[in-house]
Coordinates of N, CA and C in Angstrom, one line a residue:
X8 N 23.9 28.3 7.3 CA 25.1 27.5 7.0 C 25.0 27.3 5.5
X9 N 25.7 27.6 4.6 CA 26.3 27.3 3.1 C 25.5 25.8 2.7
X10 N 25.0 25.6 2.0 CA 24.7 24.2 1.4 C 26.2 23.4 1.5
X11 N 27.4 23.8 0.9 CA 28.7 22.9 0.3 C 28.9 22.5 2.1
X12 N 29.2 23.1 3.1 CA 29.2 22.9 4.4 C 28.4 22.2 5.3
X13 N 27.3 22.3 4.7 CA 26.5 20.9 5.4 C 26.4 19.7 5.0
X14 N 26.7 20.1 3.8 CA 26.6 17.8 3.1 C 28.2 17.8 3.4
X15 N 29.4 18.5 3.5 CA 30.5 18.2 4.1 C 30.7 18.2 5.8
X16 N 29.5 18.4 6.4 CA 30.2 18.2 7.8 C 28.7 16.6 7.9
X17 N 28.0 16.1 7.2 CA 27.4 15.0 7.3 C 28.4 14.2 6.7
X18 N 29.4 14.0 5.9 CA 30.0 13.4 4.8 C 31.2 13.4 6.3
X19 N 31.5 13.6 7.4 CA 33.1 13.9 7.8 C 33.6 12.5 8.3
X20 N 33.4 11.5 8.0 CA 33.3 10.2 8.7 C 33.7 9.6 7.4
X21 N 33.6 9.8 6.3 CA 34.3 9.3 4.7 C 35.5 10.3 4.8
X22 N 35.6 11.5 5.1 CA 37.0 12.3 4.6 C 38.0 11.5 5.6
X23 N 39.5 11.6 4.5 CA 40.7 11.5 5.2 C 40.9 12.5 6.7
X24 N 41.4 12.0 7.8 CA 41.4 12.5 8.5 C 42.4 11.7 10.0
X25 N 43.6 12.5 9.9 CA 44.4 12.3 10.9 C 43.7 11.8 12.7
X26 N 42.3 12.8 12.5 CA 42.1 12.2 13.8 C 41.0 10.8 14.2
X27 N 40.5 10.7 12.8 CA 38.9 9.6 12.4 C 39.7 8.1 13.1
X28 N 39.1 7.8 13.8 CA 39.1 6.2 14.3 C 38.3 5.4 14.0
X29 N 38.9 4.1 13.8 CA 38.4 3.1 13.2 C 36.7 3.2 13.9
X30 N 36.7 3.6 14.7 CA 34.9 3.4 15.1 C 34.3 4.5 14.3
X31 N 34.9 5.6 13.8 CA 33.8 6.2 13.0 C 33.8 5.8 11.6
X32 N 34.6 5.3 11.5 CA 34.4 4.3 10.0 C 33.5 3.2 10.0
X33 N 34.0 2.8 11.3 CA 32.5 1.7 11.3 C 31.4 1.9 11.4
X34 N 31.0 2.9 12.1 CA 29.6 3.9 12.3 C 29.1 4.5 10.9
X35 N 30.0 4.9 10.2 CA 30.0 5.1 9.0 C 28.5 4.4 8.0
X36 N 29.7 3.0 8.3 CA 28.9 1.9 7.5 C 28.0 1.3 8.3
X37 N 27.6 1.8 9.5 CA 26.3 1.4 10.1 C 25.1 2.1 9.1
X38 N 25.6 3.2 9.7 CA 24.5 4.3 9.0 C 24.1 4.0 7.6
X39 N 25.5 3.8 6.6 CA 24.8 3.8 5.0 C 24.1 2.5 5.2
X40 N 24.6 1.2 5.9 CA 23.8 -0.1 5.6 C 22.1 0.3 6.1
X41 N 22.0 0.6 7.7 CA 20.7 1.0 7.7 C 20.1 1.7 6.8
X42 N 20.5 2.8 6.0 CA 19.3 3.7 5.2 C 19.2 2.5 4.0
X43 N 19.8 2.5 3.6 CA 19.9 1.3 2.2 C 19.1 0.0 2.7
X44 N 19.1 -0.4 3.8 CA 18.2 -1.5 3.7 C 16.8 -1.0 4.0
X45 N 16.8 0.4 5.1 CA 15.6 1.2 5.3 C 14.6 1.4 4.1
X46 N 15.3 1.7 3.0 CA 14.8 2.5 1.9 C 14.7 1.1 0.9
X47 N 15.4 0.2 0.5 CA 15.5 -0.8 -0.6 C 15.0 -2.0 0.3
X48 N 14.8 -2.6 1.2 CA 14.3 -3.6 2.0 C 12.9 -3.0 2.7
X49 N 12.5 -1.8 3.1 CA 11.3 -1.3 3.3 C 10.5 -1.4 2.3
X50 N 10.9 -0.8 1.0 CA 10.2 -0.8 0.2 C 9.8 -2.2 -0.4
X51 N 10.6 -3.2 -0.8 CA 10.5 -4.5 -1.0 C 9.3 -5.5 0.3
X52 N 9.7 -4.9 1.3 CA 8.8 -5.8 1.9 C 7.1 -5.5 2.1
X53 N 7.4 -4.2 2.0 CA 5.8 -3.3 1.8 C 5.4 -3.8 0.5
X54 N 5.7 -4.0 -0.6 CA 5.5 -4.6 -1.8 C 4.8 -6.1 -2.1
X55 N 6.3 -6.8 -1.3 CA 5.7 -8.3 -1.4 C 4.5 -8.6 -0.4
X56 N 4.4 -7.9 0.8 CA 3.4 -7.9 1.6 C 2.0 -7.6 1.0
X57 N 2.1 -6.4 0.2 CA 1.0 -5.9 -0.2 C 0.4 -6.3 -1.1
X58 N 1.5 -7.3 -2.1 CA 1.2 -8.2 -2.9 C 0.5 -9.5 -2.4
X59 N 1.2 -10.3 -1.7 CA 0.5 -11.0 -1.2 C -0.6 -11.2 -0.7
X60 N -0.9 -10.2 -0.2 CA -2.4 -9.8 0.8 C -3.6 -9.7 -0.5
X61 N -2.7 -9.0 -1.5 CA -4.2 -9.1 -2.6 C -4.4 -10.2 -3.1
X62 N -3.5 -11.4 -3.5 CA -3.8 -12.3 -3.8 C -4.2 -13.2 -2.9
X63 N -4.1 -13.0 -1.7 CA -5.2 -13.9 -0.8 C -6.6 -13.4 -1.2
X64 N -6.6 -11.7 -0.9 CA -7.9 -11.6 -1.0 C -8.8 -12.2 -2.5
X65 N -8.1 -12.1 -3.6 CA -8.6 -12.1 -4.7 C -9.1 -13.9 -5.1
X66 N -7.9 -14.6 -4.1 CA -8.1 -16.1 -3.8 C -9.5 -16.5 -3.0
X67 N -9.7 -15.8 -2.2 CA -10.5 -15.8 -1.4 C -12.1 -15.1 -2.4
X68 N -12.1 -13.9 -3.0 CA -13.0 -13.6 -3.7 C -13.9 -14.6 -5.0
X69 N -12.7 -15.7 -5.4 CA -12.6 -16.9 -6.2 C -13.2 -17.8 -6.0
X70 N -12.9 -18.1 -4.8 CA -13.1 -19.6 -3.9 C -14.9 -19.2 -3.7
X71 N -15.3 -18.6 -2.9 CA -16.4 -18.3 -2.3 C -17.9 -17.6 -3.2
X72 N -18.7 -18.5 -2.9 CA -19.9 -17.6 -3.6 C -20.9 -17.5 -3.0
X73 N -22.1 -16.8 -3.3 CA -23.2 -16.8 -2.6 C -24.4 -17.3 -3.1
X74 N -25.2 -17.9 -2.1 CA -26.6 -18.9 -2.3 C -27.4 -18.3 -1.5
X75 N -28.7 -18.9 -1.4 CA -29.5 -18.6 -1.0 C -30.2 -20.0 -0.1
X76 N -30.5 -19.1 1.4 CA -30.4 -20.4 2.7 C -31.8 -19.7 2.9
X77 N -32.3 -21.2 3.5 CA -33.9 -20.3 4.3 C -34.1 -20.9 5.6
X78 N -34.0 -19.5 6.2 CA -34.1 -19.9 7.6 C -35.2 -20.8 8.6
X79 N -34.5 -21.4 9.5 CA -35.0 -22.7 10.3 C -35.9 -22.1 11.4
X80 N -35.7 -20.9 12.1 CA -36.3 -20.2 13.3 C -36.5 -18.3 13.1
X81 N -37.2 -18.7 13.8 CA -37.6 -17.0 14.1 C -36.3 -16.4 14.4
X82 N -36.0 -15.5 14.2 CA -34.6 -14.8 14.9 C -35.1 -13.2 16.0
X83 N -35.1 -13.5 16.7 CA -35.8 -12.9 17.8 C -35.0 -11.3 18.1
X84 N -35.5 -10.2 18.0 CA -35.0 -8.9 18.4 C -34.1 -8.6 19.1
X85 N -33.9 -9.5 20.4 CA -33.3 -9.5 21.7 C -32.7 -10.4 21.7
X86 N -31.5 -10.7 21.9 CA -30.4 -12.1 21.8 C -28.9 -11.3 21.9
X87 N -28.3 -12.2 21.7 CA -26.3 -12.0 21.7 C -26.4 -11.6 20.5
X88 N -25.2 -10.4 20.2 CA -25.0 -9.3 19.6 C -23.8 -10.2 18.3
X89 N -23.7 -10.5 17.1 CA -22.3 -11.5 16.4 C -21.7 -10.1 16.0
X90 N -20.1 -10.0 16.3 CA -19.2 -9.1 16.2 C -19.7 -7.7 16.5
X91 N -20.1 -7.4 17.4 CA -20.4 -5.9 18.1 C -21.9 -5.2 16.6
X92 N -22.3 -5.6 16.3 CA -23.2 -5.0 15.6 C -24.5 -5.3 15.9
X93 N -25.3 -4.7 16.6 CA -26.4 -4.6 17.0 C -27.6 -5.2 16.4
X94 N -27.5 -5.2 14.8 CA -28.8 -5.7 14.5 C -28.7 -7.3 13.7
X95 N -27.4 -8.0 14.0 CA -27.3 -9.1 13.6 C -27.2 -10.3 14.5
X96 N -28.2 -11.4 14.7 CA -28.4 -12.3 15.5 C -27.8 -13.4 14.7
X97 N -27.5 -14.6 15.4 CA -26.9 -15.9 15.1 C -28.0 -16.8 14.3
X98 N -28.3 -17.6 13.6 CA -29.7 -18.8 13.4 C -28.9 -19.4 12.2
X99 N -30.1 -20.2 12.5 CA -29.5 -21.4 12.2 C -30.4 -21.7 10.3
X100 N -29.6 -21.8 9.5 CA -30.1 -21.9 8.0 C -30.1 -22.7 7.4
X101 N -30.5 -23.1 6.2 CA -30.8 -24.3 5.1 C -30.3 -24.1 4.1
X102 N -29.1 -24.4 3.1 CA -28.8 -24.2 1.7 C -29.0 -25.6 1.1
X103 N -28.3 -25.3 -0.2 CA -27.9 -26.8 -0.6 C -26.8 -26.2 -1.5
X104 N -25.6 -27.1 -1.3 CA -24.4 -27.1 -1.7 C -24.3 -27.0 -3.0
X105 N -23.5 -26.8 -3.9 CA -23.0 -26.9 -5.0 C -23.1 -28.1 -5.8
X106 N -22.8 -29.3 -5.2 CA -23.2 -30.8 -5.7 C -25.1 -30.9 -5.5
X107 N -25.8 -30.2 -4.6 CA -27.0 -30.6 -4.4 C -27.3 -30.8 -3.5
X108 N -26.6 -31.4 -2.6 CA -26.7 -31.8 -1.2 C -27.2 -31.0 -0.4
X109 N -28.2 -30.9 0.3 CA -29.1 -30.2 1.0 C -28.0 -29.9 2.5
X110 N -27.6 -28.7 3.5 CA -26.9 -28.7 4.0 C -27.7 -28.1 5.1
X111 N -27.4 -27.2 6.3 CA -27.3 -26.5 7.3 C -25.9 -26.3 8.3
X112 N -26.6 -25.1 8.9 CA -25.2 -24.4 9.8 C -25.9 -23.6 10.3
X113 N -24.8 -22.5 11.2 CA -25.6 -21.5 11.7 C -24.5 -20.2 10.8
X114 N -24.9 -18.9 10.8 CA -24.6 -18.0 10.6 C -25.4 -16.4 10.6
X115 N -24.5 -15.6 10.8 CA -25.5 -14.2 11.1 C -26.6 -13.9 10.3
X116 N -27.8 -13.2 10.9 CA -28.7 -12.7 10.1 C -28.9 -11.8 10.2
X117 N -30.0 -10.9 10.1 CA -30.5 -10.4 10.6 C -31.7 -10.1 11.2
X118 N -32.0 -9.2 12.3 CA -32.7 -9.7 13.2 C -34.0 -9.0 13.5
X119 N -35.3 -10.2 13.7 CA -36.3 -9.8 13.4 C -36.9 -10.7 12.3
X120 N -36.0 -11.4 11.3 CA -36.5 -12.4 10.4 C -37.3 -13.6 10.8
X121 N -38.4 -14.0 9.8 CA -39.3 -14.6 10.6 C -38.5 -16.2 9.9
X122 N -38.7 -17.1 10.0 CA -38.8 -18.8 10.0 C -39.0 -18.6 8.5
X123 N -38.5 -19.1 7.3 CA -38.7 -19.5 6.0 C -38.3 -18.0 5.2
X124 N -37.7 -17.3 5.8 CA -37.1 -16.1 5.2 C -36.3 -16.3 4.4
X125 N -36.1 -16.0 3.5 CA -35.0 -16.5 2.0 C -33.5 -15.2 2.6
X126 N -32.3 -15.8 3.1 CA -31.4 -15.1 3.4 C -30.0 -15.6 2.5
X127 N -28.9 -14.8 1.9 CA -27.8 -14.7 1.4 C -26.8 -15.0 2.3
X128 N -26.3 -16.3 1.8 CA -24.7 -16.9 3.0 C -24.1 -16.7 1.8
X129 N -22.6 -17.2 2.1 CA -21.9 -17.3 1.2 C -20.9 -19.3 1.9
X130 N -20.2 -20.0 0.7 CA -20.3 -20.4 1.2 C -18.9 -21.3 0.2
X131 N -17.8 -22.5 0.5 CA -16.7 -22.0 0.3 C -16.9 -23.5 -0.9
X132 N -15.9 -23.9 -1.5 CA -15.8 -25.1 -2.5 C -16.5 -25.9 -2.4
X133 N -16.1 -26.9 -0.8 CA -16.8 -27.4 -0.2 C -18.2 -27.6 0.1
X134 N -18.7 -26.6 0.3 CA -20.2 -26.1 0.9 C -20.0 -25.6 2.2
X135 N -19.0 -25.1 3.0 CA -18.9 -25.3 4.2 C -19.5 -23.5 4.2
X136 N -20.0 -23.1 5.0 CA -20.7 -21.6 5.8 C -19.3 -20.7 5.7
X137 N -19.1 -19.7 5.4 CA -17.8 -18.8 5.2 C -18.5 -17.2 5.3
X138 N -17.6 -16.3 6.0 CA -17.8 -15.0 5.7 C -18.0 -14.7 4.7
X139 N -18.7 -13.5 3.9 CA -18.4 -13.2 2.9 C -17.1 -12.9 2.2
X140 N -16.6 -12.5 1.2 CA -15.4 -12.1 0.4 C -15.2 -10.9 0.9
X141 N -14.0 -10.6 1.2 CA -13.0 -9.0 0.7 C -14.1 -7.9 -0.5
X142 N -14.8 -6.9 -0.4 CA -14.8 -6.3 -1.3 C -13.3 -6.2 -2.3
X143 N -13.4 -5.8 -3.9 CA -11.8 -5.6 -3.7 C -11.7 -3.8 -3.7
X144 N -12.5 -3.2 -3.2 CA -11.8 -1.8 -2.8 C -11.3 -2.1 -1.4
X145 N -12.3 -2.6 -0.3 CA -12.1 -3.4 0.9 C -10.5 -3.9 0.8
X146 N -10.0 -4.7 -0.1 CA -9.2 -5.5 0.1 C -7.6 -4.8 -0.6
X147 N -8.1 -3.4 -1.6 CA -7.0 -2.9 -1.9 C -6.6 -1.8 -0.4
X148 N -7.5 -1.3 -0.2 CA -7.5 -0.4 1.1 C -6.4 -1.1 2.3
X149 N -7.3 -2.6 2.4 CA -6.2 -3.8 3.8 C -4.8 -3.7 2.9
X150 N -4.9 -4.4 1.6 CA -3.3 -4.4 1.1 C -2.6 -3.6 1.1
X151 N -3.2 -2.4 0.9 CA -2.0 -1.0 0.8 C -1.6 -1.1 2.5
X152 N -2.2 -1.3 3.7 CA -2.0 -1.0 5.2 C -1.0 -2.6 5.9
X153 N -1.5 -3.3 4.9 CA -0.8 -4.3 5.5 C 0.7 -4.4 4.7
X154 N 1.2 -3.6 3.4 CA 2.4 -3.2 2.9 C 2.7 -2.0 3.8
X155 N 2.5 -1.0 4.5 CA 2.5 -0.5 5.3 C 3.4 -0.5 6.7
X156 N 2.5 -1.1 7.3 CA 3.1 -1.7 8.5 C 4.4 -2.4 8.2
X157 N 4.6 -3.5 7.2 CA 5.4 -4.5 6.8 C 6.5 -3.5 6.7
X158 N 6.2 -2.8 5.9 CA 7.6 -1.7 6.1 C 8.0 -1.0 7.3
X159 N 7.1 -0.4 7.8 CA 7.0 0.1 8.8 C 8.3 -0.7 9.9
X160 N 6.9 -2.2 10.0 CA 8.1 -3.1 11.4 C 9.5 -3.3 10.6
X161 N 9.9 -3.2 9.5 CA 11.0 -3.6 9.3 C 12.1 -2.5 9.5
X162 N 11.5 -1.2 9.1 CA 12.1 -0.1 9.3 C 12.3 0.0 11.2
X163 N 11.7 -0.3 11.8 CA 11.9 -0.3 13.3 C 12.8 -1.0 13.6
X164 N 12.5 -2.7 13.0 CA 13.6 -3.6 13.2 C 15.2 -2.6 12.9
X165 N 15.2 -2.2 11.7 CA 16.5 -2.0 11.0 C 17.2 -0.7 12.0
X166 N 16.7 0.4 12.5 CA 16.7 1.5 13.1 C 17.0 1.4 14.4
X167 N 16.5 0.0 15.1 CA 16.5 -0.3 16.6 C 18.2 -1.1 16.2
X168 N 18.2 -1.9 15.2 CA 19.4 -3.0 15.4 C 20.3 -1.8 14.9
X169 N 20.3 -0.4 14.1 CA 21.2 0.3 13.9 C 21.9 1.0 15.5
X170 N 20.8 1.6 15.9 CA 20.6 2.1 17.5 C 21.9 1.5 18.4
X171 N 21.5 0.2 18.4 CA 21.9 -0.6 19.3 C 23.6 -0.7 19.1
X172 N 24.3 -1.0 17.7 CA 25.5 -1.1 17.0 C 26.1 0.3 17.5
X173 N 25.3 1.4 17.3 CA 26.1 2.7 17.3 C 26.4 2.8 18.8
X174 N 25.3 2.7 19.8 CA 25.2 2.7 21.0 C 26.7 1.8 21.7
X175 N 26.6 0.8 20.8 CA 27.7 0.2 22.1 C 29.2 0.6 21.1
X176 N 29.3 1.3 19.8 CA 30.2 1.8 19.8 C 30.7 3.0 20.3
X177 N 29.6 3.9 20.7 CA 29.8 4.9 21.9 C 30.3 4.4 23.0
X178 N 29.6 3.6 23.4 CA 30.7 3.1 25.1 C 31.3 2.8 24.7
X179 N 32.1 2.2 23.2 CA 33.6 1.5 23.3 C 34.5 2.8 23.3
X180 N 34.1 3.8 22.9 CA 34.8 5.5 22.8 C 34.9 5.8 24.0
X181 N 33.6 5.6 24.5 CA 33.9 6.6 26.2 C 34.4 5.6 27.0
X182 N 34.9 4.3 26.7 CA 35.4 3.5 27.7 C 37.4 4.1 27.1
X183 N 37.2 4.3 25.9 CA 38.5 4.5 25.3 C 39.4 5.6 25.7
X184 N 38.4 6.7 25.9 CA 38.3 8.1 26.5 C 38.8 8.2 27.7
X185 N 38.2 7.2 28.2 CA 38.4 6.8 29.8 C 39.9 6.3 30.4
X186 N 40.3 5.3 29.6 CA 41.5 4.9 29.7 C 42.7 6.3 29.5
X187 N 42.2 6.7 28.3 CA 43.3 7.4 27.7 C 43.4 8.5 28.9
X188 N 41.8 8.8 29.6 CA 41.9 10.1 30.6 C 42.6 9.7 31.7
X189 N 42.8 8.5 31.9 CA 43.9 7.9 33.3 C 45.0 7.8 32.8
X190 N 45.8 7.9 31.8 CA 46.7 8.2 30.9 C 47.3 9.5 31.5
X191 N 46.8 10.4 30.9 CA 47.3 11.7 30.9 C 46.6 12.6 31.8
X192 N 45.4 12.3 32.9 CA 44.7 13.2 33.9 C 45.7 13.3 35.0
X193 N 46.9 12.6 35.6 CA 47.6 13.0 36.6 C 48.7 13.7 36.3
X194 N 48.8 13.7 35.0 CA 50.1 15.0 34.5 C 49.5 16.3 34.8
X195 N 48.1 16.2 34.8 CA 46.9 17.7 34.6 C 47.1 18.0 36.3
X196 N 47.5 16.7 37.2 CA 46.7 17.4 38.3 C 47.7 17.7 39.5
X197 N 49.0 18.6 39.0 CA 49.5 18.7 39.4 C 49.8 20.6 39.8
X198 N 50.3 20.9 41.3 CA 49.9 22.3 41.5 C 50.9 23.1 40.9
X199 N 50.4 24.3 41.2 CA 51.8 25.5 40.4 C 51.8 26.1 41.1
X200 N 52.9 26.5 41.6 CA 52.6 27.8 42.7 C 54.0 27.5 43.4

């Protein structure tokens, strides 16, 4: 098919046209509002999303530092597994906080460490026990995925609520169809002979 003939039979819902009803004008502007908010609200939410996410992380990389705890007990080979990784056991550790204050908690180790083992926590303003930080490749990797998605669900949102508009302007056609076919089907259904 001709290039000029295919962007004019996509375009046939803007041309003048004796037979076009108000529903395909309306469909019309379903369509351009969905791609326009698809493409200019996708993009914007993947952005502020992906923004945001780094400045948590980078917030988070800020806040938190790391000390040096020494552990209270043996941490024994054999025990409960912390987040599916096999060679990290739970025990219980010694720091001292940022003011001095001599602290404890429990947090992962590793396992096999004997009682007075010098181990790396990390630990938040406060002194309180915290995961470590976001690497920031770690955290550019999550931000790019979490602008991502953000786009992603919005583009679904925008595509499903487009769906739905067009859909029940189809039944208002074939209900329209319908009428008009009880209209004029008994003039059709008459014999000759």
């Amino acid at each position: 098919m001709p290039r000029g003939k295919q962007v004019k039979n996509r375009l046939w819902r803007w041309r003048s046209n004796p037979l076009r009803r108000r529903d395909d004008i309306v469909e019309a502007w379903i369509v351009l509002a969905v791609w326009t908010v698809f493409t200019v609200g996708g993009a914007i939410a993947g952005l502020v999303t992906a923004h945001a996410a780094d400045e948590a992380f980078a917030r988070q990389r800020a806040e938190r530092h790391s000390v040096e705890a020494v552990l209270l007990h043996d941490v024994p080979r054999a025990g409960t597994a912390v987040g599916g990784a096999t060679d990290l056991r739970t025990a219980s550790v010694r720091w001292s906080a940022s003011d001095g204050s001599p602290r404890t908690g429990r947090t992962p180790v590793h396992a096999g460490l004997k009682a007075g083992s010098h181990v790396t926590v990390w630990q938040n303003g406060q002194g309180h026990l915290t995961p470590a930080p976001t690497s920031s490749a770690e955290a550019a990797i999550e931000s790019v995925f979490l602008g991502t998605t953000a786009a992603a669900a919005l583009a679904g949102l925008v595509f499903g609520a487009g769906a739905v508009a067009r859909w029940r302007l189809d039944r208002r056609r074939v209900d329209a169809w319908g009428r008009e076919w009880d209209l004029v089907g008994p003039r059709w259904g008459h014999k000759t002979g």
